């Protein structure tokens, strides 16, 4: 969903059919009034969480977001990440996943996630450096 301000949202990807002109109009309106977007990036849906502390030194996310959809693709479950991870996922979905799925004649509606923020060492082995999961990346 795209945040349009005043509590209004619109799907991140244009719906097919009679609602497409309305969606495009809402997106133009949001762009015209420069309404806030998650991580300053169109197509990211979720909400700002802020600082996420953690129990181990080196873990935590200084400015976390809870990401529930990217370019119209629902994330199941939503992911607690930093904005750099959210933007990287958007680049992958837009540049690789969507085109690959469309080439097969399908549509990518959701991704089932197996991990997001988790304060732990790499491979869960004591003594290893902190995993990127421990930084929300």
mmCIF file of C-alpha atoms in Angstrom, residues 4-120:
data_model
loop_
_atom_site.group_PDB
_atom_site.id
_atom_site.type_symbol
_atom_site.label_atom_id
_atom_site.label_comp_id
_atom_site.label_asym_id
_atom_site.label_seq_id
_atom_site.Cartn_x
_atom_site.Cartn_y
_atom_site.Cartn_z
ATOM 1 C CA UNK A 4 -1.351 8.917 0.758
ATOM 2 C CA UNK A 5 -1.668 10.905 3.988
ATOM 3 C CA UNK A 6 -4.830 11.607 5.974
ATOM 4 C CA UNK A 7 -5.122 7.885 6.642
ATOM 5 C CA UNK A 8 -5.581 7.048 2.956
ATOM 6 C CA UNK A 9 -3.687 4.254 1.227
ATOM 7 C CA UNK A 10 -3.558 2.818 -2.272
ATOM 8 C CA UNK A 11 -2.195 -0.507 -3.542
ATOM 9 C CA UNK A 12 1.530 -0.299 -4.376
ATOM 10 C CA UNK A 13 0.923 -1.807 -7.828
ATOM 11 C CA UNK A 14 -1.796 -0.678 -10.227
ATOM 12 C CA UNK A 15 -4.828 -2.963 -10.028
ATOM 13 C CA UNK A 16 -6.140 -4.288 -13.323
ATOM 14 C CA UNK A 17 -9.560 -3.268 -14.454
ATOM 15 C CA UNK A 18 -11.810 -0.307 -13.763
ATOM 16 C CA UNK A 19 -9.888 0.893 -10.687
ATOM 17 C CA UNK A 20 -6.580 1.451 -12.504
ATOM 18 C CA UNK A 21 -7.342 5.107 -13.443
ATOM 19 C CA UNK A 22 -8.316 5.852 -9.820
ATOM 20 C CA UNK A 23 -5.086 4.254 -8.556
ATOM 21 C CA UNK A 24 -2.960 6.261 -10.995
ATOM 22 C CA UNK A 25 -4.753 9.443 -9.932
ATOM 23 C CA UNK A 26 -4.124 8.735 -6.251
ATOM 24 C CA UNK A 27 -0.432 8.078 -6.912
ATOM 25 C CA UNK A 28 -0.113 11.354 -8.878
ATOM 26 C CA UNK A 29 -1.865 13.177 -6.022
ATOM 27 C CA UNK A 30 0.540 11.690 -3.463
ATOM 28 C CA UNK A 31 3.555 12.595 -5.613
ATOM 29 C CA UNK A 32 2.232 16.131 -6.182
ATOM 30 C CA UNK A 33 1.828 16.800 -2.477
ATOM 31 C CA UNK A 34 5.052 14.940 -1.605
ATOM 32 C CA UNK A 35 3.317 12.814 1.001
ATOM 33 C CA UNK A 36 5.570 10.698 3.217
ATOM 34 C CA UNK A 37 6.674 7.283 2.022
ATOM 35 C CA UNK A 38 8.214 4.486 4.046
ATOM 36 C CA UNK A 39 12.021 4.847 3.880
ATOM 37 C CA UNK A 40 11.473 7.653 1.353
ATOM 38 C CA UNK A 41 10.819 5.007 -1.298
ATOM 39 C CA UNK A 42 7.614 4.531 -3.310
ATOM 40 C CA UNK A 43 6.290 0.980 -3.270
ATOM 41 C CA UNK A 44 7.289 0.112 0.307
ATOM 42 C CA UNK A 45 4.398 -0.532 2.664
ATOM 43 C CA UNK A 46 4.482 -0.835 6.424
ATOM 44 C CA UNK A 47 5.240 1.468 9.304
ATOM 45 C CA UNK A 48 8.161 3.099 11.060
ATOM 46 C CA UNK A 49 9.214 1.345 14.279
ATOM 47 C CA UNK A 50 12.254 3.374 15.328
ATOM 48 C CA UNK A 51 15.109 2.122 17.486
ATOM 49 C CA UNK A 52 15.113 -1.621 18.191
ATOM 50 C CA UNK A 53 17.528 -2.511 21.001
ATOM 51 C CA UNK A 54 18.908 -5.993 21.503
ATOM 52 C CA UNK A 55 20.509 -8.077 24.227
ATOM 53 C CA UNK A 56 23.887 -8.709 22.564
ATOM 54 C CA UNK A 57 26.477 -6.032 21.767
ATOM 55 C CA UNK A 58 26.490 -5.250 18.043
ATOM 56 C CA UNK A 59 22.820 -6.119 17.570
ATOM 57 C CA UNK A 60 19.890 -3.788 17.112
ATOM 58 C CA UNK A 61 18.411 -1.559 14.447
ATOM 59 C CA UNK A 62 18.825 2.214 14.879
ATOM 60 C CA UNK A 63 15.864 3.105 12.636
ATOM 61 C CA UNK A 64 13.714 0.027 11.954
ATOM 62 C CA UNK A 65 10.596 -0.411 9.845
ATOM 63 C CA UNK A 66 8.006 -3.184 9.838
ATOM 64 C CA UNK A 67 7.710 -4.002 6.138
ATOM 65 C CA UNK A 68 4.487 -5.719 5.067
ATOM 66 C CA UNK A 69 4.565 -5.310 1.271
ATOM 67 C CA UNK A 70 6.998 -4.334 -1.471
ATOM 68 C CA UNK A 71 5.821 -3.241 -4.929
ATOM 69 C CA UNK A 72 2.461 -4.897 -4.324
ATOM 70 C CA UNK A 73 3.994 -8.156 -3.045
ATOM 71 C CA UNK A 74 2.803 -9.071 0.461
ATOM 72 C CA UNK A 75 5.482 -10.237 2.897
ATOM 73 C CA UNK A 76 4.291 -13.127 5.058
ATOM 74 C CA UNK A 77 4.993 -12.549 7.877
ATOM 75 C CA UNK A 78 5.932 -8.847 7.817
ATOM 76 C CA UNK A 79 9.654 -8.196 8.244
ATOM 77 C CA UNK A 80 11.405 -6.051 10.859
ATOM 78 C CA UNK A 81 14.338 -4.566 8.894
ATOM 79 C CA UNK A 82 16.279 -1.373 8.309
ATOM 80 C CA UNK A 83 15.604 0.863 5.305
ATOM 81 C CA UNK A 84 18.670 -0.366 3.395
ATOM 82 C CA UNK A 85 17.298 -3.934 3.499
ATOM 83 C CA UNK A 86 13.813 -2.720 2.506
ATOM 84 C CA UNK A 87 15.206 -0.829 -0.501
ATOM 85 C CA UNK A 88 17.421 -3.780 -1.519
ATOM 86 C CA UNK A 89 14.405 -6.109 -1.420
ATOM 87 C CA UNK A 90 12.469 -3.645 -3.588
ATOM 88 C CA UNK A 91 15.293 -3.577 -6.161
ATOM 89 C CA UNK A 92 15.302 -7.388 -6.283
ATOM 90 C CA UNK A 93 11.511 -7.673 -6.557
ATOM 91 C CA UNK A 94 11.251 -4.976 -9.244
ATOM 92 C CA UNK A 95 14.332 -5.989 -11.230
ATOM 93 C CA UNK A 96 14.413 -9.773 -10.895
ATOM 94 C CA UNK A 97 11.411 -11.423 -9.230
ATOM 95 C CA UNK A 98 8.555 -9.589 -10.986
ATOM 96 C CA UNK A 99 10.106 -9.941 -14.486
ATOM 97 C CA UNK A 100 10.904 -13.643 -13.950
ATOM 98 C CA UNK A 101 7.410 -14.458 -12.719
ATOM 99 C CA UNK A 102 5.745 -12.398 -15.483
ATOM 100 C CA UNK A 103 7.865 -14.196 -18.103
ATOM 101 C CA UNK A 104 6.158 -17.409 -16.963
ATOM 102 C CA UNK A 105 2.746 -15.795 -17.325
ATOM 103 C CA UNK A 106 2.190 -15.584 -13.578
ATOM 104 C CA UNK A 107 1.856 -12.836 -10.997
ATOM 105 C CA UNK A 108 3.890 -12.520 -7.797
ATOM 106 C CA UNK A 109 1.397 -11.835 -4.996
ATOM 107 C CA UNK A 110 3.340 -12.746 -1.858
ATOM 108 C CA UNK A 111 6.651 -13.944 -0.454
ATOM 109 C CA UNK A 112 6.858 -16.273 2.532
ATOM 110 C CA UNK A 113 9.747 -15.089 4.677
ATOM 111 C CA UNK A 114 11.822 -17.318 6.912
ATOM 112 C CA UNK A 115 13.776 -14.650 8.777
ATOM 113 C CA UNK A 116 14.135 -11.017 9.654
ATOM 114 C CA UNK A 117 15.615 -9.329 12.745
ATOM 115 C CA UNK A 118 17.170 -11.869 15.081
ATOM 116 C CA UNK A 119 19.974 -10.966 17.471
ATOM 117 C CA UNK A 120 22.308 -13.928 17.067
#
